[in-house]
Amino acid sequence: MANSIPIEVVPALRFSDYTGSWAQRVLGKQIDLISGMHLAPSEYSSAPNQEKIPYFTGPSDFTNDFKNVSKWTLKSGKFAKSGDTLLTVKGSGVGQLLFLSLPEVAMGRQLMAISASLETGKFIYYCLSKRKQYFEALASGNMIPGLSRPDILTSRLFFPSTNLEQQKIANFLTSVDAKIQQLKRKHTLMQQYKKGVIQQLFSQQVRFKDDDGRDYPDWKEMRLGEVCSTFKSGMGITSGMISDEGPFPVYGGNGLRGYTDTYTHEGAYLLIGRQGALCGNINRVDGKAYISEHAIAVQGNSLADTEWLAQRLSFYNLNRLSESSAQPGLSVNKLVRYKLSFPSLSEQKKIANFLLKLDTKINEIAKQINQAETFKKGLLQQMFV
């Protein structure tokens, strides 16, 4: 048939020392497929010991670090081993994968393990990473979303003619993954560092000196309403007034919602989400923007720096002040009466500038992670058929 899939093809991106077509093969002839097993709650626990092995029940458990394992079991069975690919076959995470480097792992029924030879196992993992959406679509077509053994075993993948090319592709992508993991560790460490610093600063365990090396005055307790020139909800806006493009950004309780043709605020504000499970979260705007009624716009006066307020209130976690109801929310009238200790304006600015520098570093690492993951996604699309 004119529209049939070709038996032999070549990838768009390839190492220069390899030529020849890739051949389509049935996955089941290249692998062993290990099913998971159901364990009762009494058969696993959160306490590890030397006799126990990790037990993964779904993609939320995926890790290659023993320190992050949350469930352990003594149950015997056929386990996934280092070099296998764990595949999520049931639930909302269908298609999610983990190339396992832990020695062995017991799996729940939501998972299966794809076991292949050392030469092809990592190649298959990356090949399947590209096909995640295929598995998602296949699972959604079932009455109960999920993948069966035949779904996996009858899948067809394209392989290069030599194991050497498979290994070179896998090794290259492994180095890309290592760089991404390195950046993620760096990002986590920077976040932890900021959390420790901000704890010391706002508890006054660490104090800045003024520009002449002298101590700043003692902090004073004041109500939020006393130190803000603006502290009120934004304006109502309909979804029809919001589009993907426009001159002015629209901000709601959870951040940017889109764009519109008019604005309600101009200048630097911190925004407090006032409704829903994420109420109390902090965002920032600077310039002309439309702030909706789902956010509280806050701007400091001569007693408070707006950025210091943003850092302080973010650390405090305003969500814990939300009123219990079907729809959690924060009351402006309640918040303006809330008391906090405030340093002098000069010390506030020094604290805010220091923390902003940390945020800049954290955001830059997050940007590098996004770029590296985008780069990897492009490689998967071009290096595999």
PDB file of C-alpha atoms in Angstrom, residues 113-381:
ATOM      1  CA  ALA A 113       9.765  -3.797  33.801  1.00  0.00           C
ATOM      2  CA  ILE A 114      11.308  -4.080  30.352  1.00  0.00           C
ATOM      3  CA  SER A 115      14.437  -6.196  30.560  1.00  0.00           C
ATOM      4  CA  ALA A 116      16.870  -6.361  27.652  1.00  0.00           C
ATOM      5  CA  SER A 117      20.523  -7.117  27.015  1.00  0.00           C
ATOM      6  CA  LEU A 118      23.083  -4.621  28.259  1.00  0.00           C
ATOM      7  CA  GLU A 119      23.807  -3.545  24.672  1.00  0.00           C
ATOM      8  CA  THR A 120      20.215  -2.615  23.831  1.00  0.00           C
ATOM      9  CA  GLY A 121      18.516  -1.844  27.169  1.00  0.00           C
ATOM     10  CA  LYS A 122      19.435   1.842  27.369  1.00  0.00           C
ATOM     11  CA  PHE A 123      18.750   2.352  23.660  1.00  0.00           C
ATOM     12  CA  ILE A 124      15.243   0.900  24.091  1.00  0.00           C
ATOM     13  CA  TYR A 125      14.663   3.184  27.102  1.00  0.00           C
ATOM     14  CA  TYR A 126      15.394   6.288  25.034  1.00  0.00           C
ATOM     15  CA  CYS A 127      13.450   4.978  22.068  1.00  0.00           C
ATOM     16  CA  LEU A 128      10.404   4.426  24.316  1.00  0.00           C
ATOM     17  CA  SER A 129      10.884   7.900  25.842  1.00  0.00           C
ATOM     18  CA  LYS A 130      10.131   9.324  22.419  1.00  0.00           C
ATOM     19  CA  ARG A 131       7.004   7.139  22.182  1.00  0.00           C
ATOM     20  CA  LYS A 132       5.454   8.226  25.504  1.00  0.00           C
ATOM     21  CA  GLN A 133       2.539   9.934  23.734  1.00  0.00           C
ATOM     22  CA  TYR A 134       1.921   6.758  21.732  1.00  0.00           C
ATOM     23  CA  PHE A 135       1.495   4.788  24.946  1.00  0.00           C
ATOM     24  CA  GLU A 136      -0.744   7.482  26.428  1.00  0.00           C
ATOM     25  CA  ALA A 137      -3.012   7.379  23.364  1.00  0.00           C
ATOM     26  CA  LEU A 138      -3.052   3.584  23.335  1.00  0.00           C
ATOM     27  CA  ALA A 139      -3.995   3.439  27.022  1.00  0.00           C
ATOM     28  CA  SER A 140      -6.767   6.012  26.677  1.00  0.00           C
ATOM     29  CA  GLY A 141      -8.483   3.836  24.067  1.00  0.00           C
ATOM     30  CA  ASN A 142      -9.227   1.144  26.633  1.00  0.00           C
ATOM     31  CA  MET A 143     -12.387   1.066  28.762  1.00  0.00           C
ATOM     32  CA  ILE A 144     -10.128   1.209  31.830  1.00  0.00           C
ATOM     33  CA  PRO A 145      -7.087   3.305  30.806  1.00  0.00           C
ATOM     34  CA  GLY A 146      -4.022   1.130  30.807  1.00  0.00           C
ATOM     35  CA  LEU A 147      -1.569  -0.924  28.770  1.00  0.00           C
ATOM     36  CA  SER A 148      -1.721  -4.699  28.466  1.00  0.00           C
ATOM     37  CA  ARG A 149       1.202  -7.058  27.930  1.00  0.00           C
ATOM     38  CA  PRO A 150       0.272  -7.481  24.229  1.00  0.00           C
ATOM     39  CA  ASP A 151       0.147  -3.675  23.829  1.00  0.00           C
ATOM     40  CA  ILE A 152       3.792  -3.521  24.831  1.00  0.00           C
ATOM     41  CA  LEU A 153       5.097  -6.737  23.330  1.00  0.00           C
ATOM     42  CA  THR A 154       3.588  -6.101  19.885  1.00  0.00           C
ATOM     43  CA  SER A 155       4.915  -2.520  19.691  1.00  0.00           C
ATOM     44  CA  ARG A 156       7.294  -1.996  16.797  1.00  0.00           C
ATOM     45  CA  LEU A 157      10.507  -0.001  17.094  1.00  0.00           C
ATOM     46  CA  PHE A 158      13.233   0.854  14.612  1.00  0.00           C
ATOM     47  CA  PHE A 159      16.765  -0.318  15.387  1.00  0.00           C
ATOM     48  CA  PRO A 160      20.096   0.498  13.708  1.00  0.00           C
ATOM     49  CA  SER A 161      21.888  -2.383  12.066  1.00  0.00           C
ATOM     50  CA  THR A 162      24.717  -2.544  14.631  1.00  0.00           C
ATOM     51  CA  ASN A 163      24.823  -2.576  18.422  1.00  0.00           C
ATOM     52  CA  LEU A 164      27.691  -0.091  18.250  1.00  0.00           C
ATOM     53  CA  GLU A 165      25.398   2.632  16.903  1.00  0.00           C
ATOM     54  CA  GLN A 166      22.801   1.804  19.568  1.00  0.00           C
ATOM     55  CA  GLN A 167      25.440   2.162  22.276  1.00  0.00           C
ATOM     56  CA  LYS A 168      26.797   5.415  20.900  1.00  0.00           C
ATOM     57  CA  ILE A 169      23.322   6.963  20.829  1.00  0.00           C
ATOM     58  CA  ALA A 170      22.563   5.707  24.341  1.00  0.00           C
ATOM     59  CA  ASN A 171      25.902   6.939  25.716  1.00  0.00           C
ATOM     60  CA  PHE A 172      25.408  10.382  24.190  1.00  0.00           C
ATOM     61  CA  LEU A 173      21.906  10.763  25.605  1.00  0.00           C
ATOM     62  CA  THR A 174      23.115   9.452  28.966  1.00  0.00           C
ATOM     63  CA  SER A 175      25.628  12.311  29.078  1.00  0.00           C
ATOM     64  CA  VAL A 176      22.803  14.770  28.337  1.00  0.00           C
ATOM     65  CA  ASP A 177      20.759  13.251  31.166  1.00  0.00           C
ATOM     66  CA  ALA A 178      23.754  13.516  33.504  1.00  0.00           C
ATOM     67  CA  LYS A 179      24.014  17.233  32.735  1.00  0.00           C
ATOM     68  CA  ILE A 180      20.293  17.718  33.414  1.00  0.00           C
ATOM     69  CA  GLN A 181      20.562  15.860  36.737  1.00  0.00           C
ATOM     70  CA  GLN A 182      23.601  17.923  37.678  1.00  0.00           C
ATOM     71  CA  LEU A 183      21.644  21.123  37.041  1.00  0.00           C
ATOM     72  CA  LYS A 184      18.660  19.818  39.018  1.00  0.00           C
ATOM     73  CA  ARG A 185      20.888  18.994  41.991  1.00  0.00           C
ATOM     74  CA  LYS A 186      22.406  22.459  41.793  1.00  0.00           C
ATOM     75  CA  HIS A 187      18.916  23.993  41.656  1.00  0.00           C
ATOM     76  CA  THR A 188      17.814  22.003  44.711  1.00  0.00           C
ATOM     77  CA  LEU A 189      20.922  22.989  46.670  1.00  0.00           C
ATOM     78  CA  MET A 190      20.412  26.678  45.838  1.00  0.00           C
ATOM     79  CA  GLN A 191      16.787  26.484  46.970  1.00  0.00           C
ATOM     80  CA  GLN A 192      17.849  24.801  50.203  1.00  0.00           C
ATOM     81  CA  TYR A 193      20.533  27.429  50.733  1.00  0.00           C
ATOM     82  CA  LYS A 194      18.040  30.258  50.265  1.00  0.00           C
ATOM     83  CA  LYS A 195      15.585  28.575  52.618  1.00  0.00           C
ATOM     84  CA  GLY A 196      18.275  28.384  55.314  1.00  0.00           C
ATOM     85  CA  VAL A 197      19.401  31.971  54.773  1.00  0.00           C
ATOM     86  CA  ILE A 198      15.875  33.363  54.812  1.00  0.00           C
ATOM     87  CA  GLN A 199      15.141  31.452  58.038  1.00  0.00           C
ATOM     88  CA  GLN A 200      18.138  33.091  59.707  1.00  0.00           C
ATOM     89  CA  LEU A 201      17.360  36.549  58.344  1.00  0.00           C
ATOM     90  CA  PHE A 202      13.688  36.653  59.311  1.00  0.00           C
ATOM     91  CA  SER A 203      14.355  35.122  62.742  1.00  0.00           C
ATOM     92  CA  GLN A 204      17.060  37.802  63.202  1.00  0.00           C
ATOM     93  CA  GLN A 205      19.739  35.198  63.892  1.00  0.00           C
ATOM     94  CA  VAL A 206      21.713  36.977  61.166  1.00  0.00           C
ATOM     95  CA  ARG A 207      21.608  40.747  60.802  1.00  0.00           C
ATOM     96  CA  PHE A 208      23.091  43.064  58.199  1.00  0.00           C
ATOM     97  CA  LYS A 209      25.086  46.157  59.135  1.00  0.00           C
ATOM     98  CA  ASP A 210      24.433  49.574  57.616  1.00  0.00           C
ATOM     99  CA  ASP A 211      26.845  51.078  55.093  1.00  0.00           C
ATOM    100  CA  ASP A 212      28.948  52.524  57.920  1.00  0.00           C
ATOM    101  CA  GLY A 213      29.240  49.151  59.650  1.00  0.00           C
ATOM    102  CA  ARG A 214      26.831  50.010  62.442  1.00  0.00           C
ATOM    103  CA  ASP A 215      23.944  47.922  63.773  1.00  0.00           C
ATOM    104  CA  TYR A 216      20.495  48.659  62.439  1.00  0.00           C
ATOM    105  CA  PRO A 217      17.713  49.580  64.900  1.00  0.00           C
ATOM    106  CA  ASP A 218      15.621  46.857  66.522  1.00  0.00           C
ATOM    107  CA  TRP A 219      12.724  45.468  64.518  1.00  0.00           C
ATOM    108  CA  LYS A 220       9.255  46.821  65.330  1.00  0.00           C
ATOM    109  CA  GLU A 221       5.968  44.955  65.290  1.00  0.00           C
ATOM    110  CA  MET A 222       3.347  46.549  63.001  1.00  0.00           C
ATOM    111  CA  ARG A 223       0.156  45.538  61.250  1.00  0.00           C
ATOM    112  CA  LEU A 224       0.307  44.916  57.509  1.00  0.00           C
ATOM    113  CA  GLY A 225      -2.275  47.639  56.946  1.00  0.00           C
ATOM    114  CA  GLU A 226       0.056  50.182  58.572  1.00  0.00           C
ATOM    115  CA  VAL A 227       2.926  49.578  56.177  1.00  0.00           C
ATOM    116  CA  CYS A 228       1.077  49.315  52.842  1.00  0.00           C
ATOM    117  CA  SER A 229      -0.219  52.068  50.607  1.00  0.00           C
ATOM    118  CA  THR A 230      -2.262  49.489  48.654  1.00  0.00           C
ATOM    119  CA  PHE A 231      -3.777  46.294  50.031  1.00  0.00           C
ATOM    120  CA  LYS A 232      -6.934  45.272  48.201  1.00  0.00           C
ATOM    121  CA  SER A 233      -8.310  42.864  45.627  1.00  0.00           C
ATOM    122  CA  GLY A 234      -8.122  43.648  41.928  1.00  0.00           C
ATOM    123  CA  MET A 235     -10.967  44.139  39.450  1.00  0.00           C
ATOM    124  CA  GLY A 236     -13.341  41.603  37.920  1.00  0.00           C
ATOM    125  CA  ILE A 237     -12.656  40.403  34.389  1.00  0.00           C
ATOM    126  CA  THR A 238     -14.430  37.907  32.133  1.00  0.00           C
ATOM    127  CA  SER A 239     -12.674  35.144  30.209  1.00  0.00           C
ATOM    128  CA  GLY A 240     -13.869  36.780  26.993  1.00  0.00           C
ATOM    129  CA  MET A 241     -11.712  39.815  27.750  1.00  0.00           C
ATOM    130  CA  ILE A 242      -8.559  37.670  28.032  1.00  0.00           C
ATOM    131  CA  SER A 243      -6.562  36.447  25.039  1.00  0.00           C
ATOM    132  CA  ASP A 244      -3.195  34.884  24.277  1.00  0.00           C
ATOM    133  CA  GLU A 245      -1.816  38.210  23.075  1.00  0.00           C
ATOM    134  CA  GLY A 246      -2.356  41.831  23.976  1.00  0.00           C
ATOM    135  CA  PRO A 247      -0.709  44.986  25.316  1.00  0.00           C
ATOM    136  CA  PHE A 248      -1.278  44.317  29.026  1.00  0.00           C
ATOM    137  CA  PRO A 249      -0.802  41.118  31.069  1.00  0.00           C
ATOM    138  CA  VAL A 250      -3.662  39.833  33.234  1.00  0.00           C
ATOM    139  CA  TYR A 251      -2.736  38.416  36.634  1.00  0.00           C
ATOM    140  CA  GLY A 252      -4.992  36.287  38.810  1.00  0.00           C
ATOM    141  CA  GLY A 253      -4.431  34.446  42.047  1.00  0.00           C
ATOM    142  CA  ASN A 254      -2.054  31.915  40.460  1.00  0.00           C
ATOM    143  CA  GLY A 255      -0.085  34.274  38.250  1.00  0.00           C
ATOM    144  CA  LEU A 256      -0.325  35.209  34.569  1.00  0.00           C
ATOM    145  CA  ARG A 257      -3.693  34.367  32.964  1.00  0.00           C
ATOM    146  CA  GLY A 258      -3.246  36.003  29.545  1.00  0.00           C
ATOM    147  CA  TYR A 259      -3.496  39.487  28.059  1.00  0.00           C
ATOM    148  CA  THR A 260      -6.074  42.204  27.591  1.00  0.00           C
ATOM    149  CA  ASP A 261      -6.533  45.712  26.158  1.00  0.00           C
ATOM    150  CA  THR A 262      -6.603  47.698  29.381  1.00  0.00           C
ATOM    151  CA  TYR A 263      -4.861  47.820  32.760  1.00  0.00           C
ATOM    152  CA  THR A 264      -5.848  48.450  36.365  1.00  0.00           C
ATOM    153  CA  HIS A 265      -2.460  48.980  38.053  1.00  0.00           C
ATOM    154  CA  GLU A 266       0.870  50.555  37.180  1.00  0.00           C
ATOM    155  CA  GLY A 267       4.081  50.081  39.129  1.00  0.00           C
ATOM    156  CA  ALA A 268       5.630  47.336  41.257  1.00  0.00           C
ATOM    157  CA  TYR A 269       3.190  45.196  43.265  1.00  0.00           C
ATOM    158  CA  LEU A 270       3.235  41.890  45.033  1.00  0.00           C
ATOM    159  CA  LEU A 271       0.155  39.764  44.479  1.00  0.00           C
ATOM    160  CA  ILE A 272      -1.400  37.445  47.046  1.00  0.00           C
ATOM    161  CA  GLY A 273      -3.650  34.701  45.710  1.00  0.00           C
ATOM    162  CA  ARG A 274      -6.871  34.945  47.671  1.00  0.00           C
ATOM    163  CA  GLN A 275      -8.957  31.917  46.651  1.00  0.00           C
ATOM    164  CA  GLY A 276      -8.568  28.174  46.143  1.00  0.00           C
ATOM    165  CA  ALA A 277      -6.099  25.569  47.327  1.00  0.00           C
ATOM    166  CA  LEU A 278      -3.156  27.808  46.388  1.00  0.00           C
ATOM    167  CA  CYS A 279      -4.425  30.893  48.165  1.00  0.00           C
ATOM    168  CA  GLY A 280      -1.608  32.771  49.858  1.00  0.00           C
ATOM    169  CA  ASN A 281       0.881  32.205  47.050  1.00  0.00           C
ATOM    170  CA  ILE A 282       2.989  35.216  46.087  1.00  0.00           C
ATOM    171  CA  ASN A 283       3.582  36.674  42.619  1.00  0.00           C
ATOM    172  CA  ARG A 284       5.050  39.949  41.431  1.00  0.00           C
ATOM    173  CA  VAL A 285       4.143  42.441  38.723  1.00  0.00           C
ATOM    174  CA  ASP A 286       5.987  45.507  37.539  1.00  0.00           C
ATOM    175  CA  GLY A 287       4.608  47.967  34.995  1.00  0.00           C
ATOM    176  CA  LYS A 288       1.100  48.249  33.593  1.00  0.00           C
ATOM    177  CA  ALA A 289      -1.057  45.204  34.294  1.00  0.00           C
ATOM    178  CA  TYR A 290      -4.629  44.099  34.862  1.00  0.00           C
ATOM    179  CA  ILE A 291      -4.961  42.546  38.326  1.00  0.00           C
ATOM    180  CA  SER A 292      -8.090  40.441  38.734  1.00  0.00           C
ATOM    181  CA  GLU A 293     -10.334  40.090  41.777  1.00  0.00           C
ATOM    182  CA  HIS A 294      -8.724  36.718  42.573  1.00  0.00           C
ATOM    183  CA  ALA A 295      -5.514  38.442  43.634  1.00  0.00           C
ATOM    184  CA  ILE A 296      -4.765  40.985  46.353  1.00  0.00           C
ATOM    185  CA  ALA A 297      -2.530  43.788  45.100  1.00  0.00           C
ATOM    186  CA  VAL A 298      -0.051  44.972  47.733  1.00  0.00           C
ATOM    187  CA  GLN A 299       2.368  47.879  47.655  1.00  0.00           C
ATOM    188  CA  GLY A 300       4.498  49.087  50.552  1.00  0.00           C
ATOM    189  CA  ASN A 301       4.486  52.670  51.809  1.00  0.00           C
ATOM    190  CA  SER A 302       7.346  54.665  53.364  1.00  0.00           C
ATOM    191  CA  LEU A 303       7.658  52.030  56.114  1.00  0.00           C
ATOM    192  CA  ALA A 304       7.944  48.904  53.955  1.00  0.00           C
ATOM    193  CA  ASP A 305       9.781  47.831  50.817  1.00  0.00           C
ATOM    194  CA  THR A 306       7.458  45.946  48.461  1.00  0.00           C
ATOM    195  CA  GLU A 307      10.041  43.299  47.569  1.00  0.00           C
ATOM    196  CA  TRP A 308      10.859  42.727  51.259  1.00  0.00           C
ATOM    197  CA  LEU A 309       7.146  42.207  51.871  1.00  0.00           C
ATOM    198  CA  ALA A 310       7.021  39.690  49.003  1.00  0.00           C
ATOM    199  CA  GLN A 311       9.941  37.701  50.424  1.00  0.00           C
ATOM    200  CA  ARG A 312       8.640  37.884  53.993  1.00  0.00           C
ATOM    201  CA  LEU A 313       5.063  36.886  53.190  1.00  0.00           C
ATOM    202  CA  SER A 314       6.212  34.094  50.879  1.00  0.00           C
ATOM    203  CA  PHE A 315       8.340  32.671  53.684  1.00  0.00           C
ATOM    204  CA  TYR A 316       5.519  33.029  56.207  1.00  0.00           C
ATOM    205  CA  ASN A 317       3.130  30.900  54.082  1.00  0.00           C
ATOM    206  CA  LEU A 318      -0.123  32.853  54.187  1.00  0.00           C
ATOM    207  CA  ASN A 319      -2.054  29.759  53.104  1.00  0.00           C
ATOM    208  CA  ARG A 320      -2.197  28.677  56.741  1.00  0.00           C
ATOM    209  CA  LEU A 321      -4.385  31.720  57.450  1.00  0.00           C
ATOM    210  CA  SER A 322      -7.008  30.658  54.897  1.00  0.00           C
ATOM    211  CA  GLU A 323     -10.509  30.294  56.217  1.00  0.00           C
ATOM    212  CA  SER A 324     -11.938  26.772  56.218  1.00  0.00           C
ATOM    213  CA  SER A 325     -14.682  26.356  53.643  1.00  0.00           C
ATOM    214  CA  ALA A 326     -15.529  24.494  50.459  1.00  0.00           C
ATOM    215  CA  GLN A 327     -13.449  27.145  48.685  1.00  0.00           C
ATOM    216  CA  PRO A 328     -10.467  28.179  50.869  1.00  0.00           C
ATOM    217  CA  GLY A 329      -9.834  31.906  50.837  1.00  0.00           C
ATOM    218  CA  LEU A 330      -8.067  34.841  52.459  1.00  0.00           C
ATOM    219  CA  SER A 331      -9.834  37.903  53.797  1.00  0.00           C
ATOM    220  CA  VAL A 332      -8.292  41.301  53.110  1.00  0.00           C
ATOM    221  CA  ASN A 333      -9.802  42.666  56.320  1.00  0.00           C
ATOM    222  CA  LYS A 334      -8.155  39.878  58.274  1.00  0.00           C
ATOM    223  CA  LEU A 335      -4.763  40.193  56.587  1.00  0.00           C
ATOM    224  CA  VAL A 336      -4.387  43.950  57.089  1.00  0.00           C
ATOM    225  CA  ARG A 337      -4.732  43.423  60.849  1.00  0.00           C
ATOM    226  CA  TYR A 338      -2.043  40.745  60.919  1.00  0.00           C
ATOM    227  CA  LYS A 339       1.131  41.740  62.810  1.00  0.00           C
ATOM    228  CA  LEU A 340       4.717  41.154  61.740  1.00  0.00           C
ATOM    229  CA  SER A 341       8.103  42.434  62.935  1.00  0.00           C
ATOM    230  CA  PHE A 342       9.652  44.958  60.551  1.00  0.00           C
ATOM    231  CA  PRO A 343      13.255  46.174  60.343  1.00  0.00           C
ATOM    232  CA  SER A 344      14.065  49.692  59.215  1.00  0.00           C
ATOM    233  CA  LEU A 345      13.397  50.469  55.557  1.00  0.00           C
ATOM    234  CA  SER A 346      17.132  50.534  54.852  1.00  0.00           C
ATOM    235  CA  GLU A 347      17.639  47.057  56.307  1.00  0.00           C
ATOM    236  CA  GLN A 348      14.568  45.791  54.448  1.00  0.00           C
ATOM    237  CA  LYS A 349      16.070  46.915  51.157  1.00  0.00           C
ATOM    238  CA  LYS A 350      19.404  45.269  51.959  1.00  0.00           C
ATOM    239  CA  ILE A 351      17.674  41.980  52.808  1.00  0.00           C
ATOM    240  CA  ALA A 352      15.450  42.175  49.717  1.00  0.00           C
ATOM    241  CA  ASN A 353      18.372  42.888  47.364  1.00  0.00           C
ATOM    242  CA  PHE A 354      20.370  39.967  48.793  1.00  0.00           C
ATOM    243  CA  LEU A 355      17.464  37.543  48.395  1.00  0.00           C
ATOM    244  CA  LEU A 356      16.726  38.828  44.884  1.00  0.00           C
ATOM    245  CA  LYS A 357      20.283  37.945  43.867  1.00  0.00           C
ATOM    246  CA  LEU A 358      19.707  34.412  45.117  1.00  0.00           C
ATOM    247  CA  ASP A 359      16.416  34.262  43.204  1.00  0.00           C
ATOM    248  CA  THR A 360      18.212  35.387  40.049  1.00  0.00           C
ATOM    249  CA  LYS A 361      20.707  32.528  40.404  1.00  0.00           C
ATOM    250  CA  ILE A 362      17.938  30.009  41.107  1.00  0.00           C
ATOM    251  CA  ASN A 363      15.908  31.216  38.105  1.00  0.00           C
ATOM    252  CA  GLU A 364      18.960  31.085  35.845  1.00  0.00           C
ATOM    253  CA  ILE A 365      19.589  27.444  36.782  1.00  0.00           C
ATOM    254  CA  ALA A 366      15.887  26.679  36.181  1.00  0.00           C
ATOM    255  CA  LYS A 367      16.247  28.281  32.738  1.00  0.00           C
ATOM    256  CA  GLN A 368      19.285  26.108  31.986  1.00  0.00           C
ATOM    257  CA  ILE A 369      17.327  22.999  33.030  1.00  0.00           C
ATOM    258  CA  ASN A 370      14.476  23.953  30.699  1.00  0.00           C
ATOM    259  CA  GLN A 371      16.897  24.557  27.821  1.00  0.00           C
ATOM    260  CA  ALA A 372      18.645  21.230  28.413  1.00  0.00           C
ATOM    261  CA  GLU A 373      15.344  19.332  28.556  1.00  0.00           C
ATOM    262  CA  THR A 374      14.165  21.041  25.365  1.00  0.00           C
ATOM    263  CA  PHE A 375      17.479  20.118  23.725  1.00  0.00           C
ATOM    264  CA  LYS A 376      17.044  16.489  24.811  1.00  0.00           C
ATOM    265  CA  LYS A 377      13.477  16.405  23.518  1.00  0.00           C
ATOM    266  CA  GLY A 378      14.701  17.599  20.134  1.00  0.00           C
ATOM    267  CA  LEU A 379      17.400  14.926  20.103  1.00  0.00           C
ATOM    268  CA  LEU A 380      14.869  12.190  20.834  1.00  0.00           C
ATOM    269  CA  GLN A 381      12.721  13.366  17.934  1.00  0.00           C
TER     270      GLN A 381
END
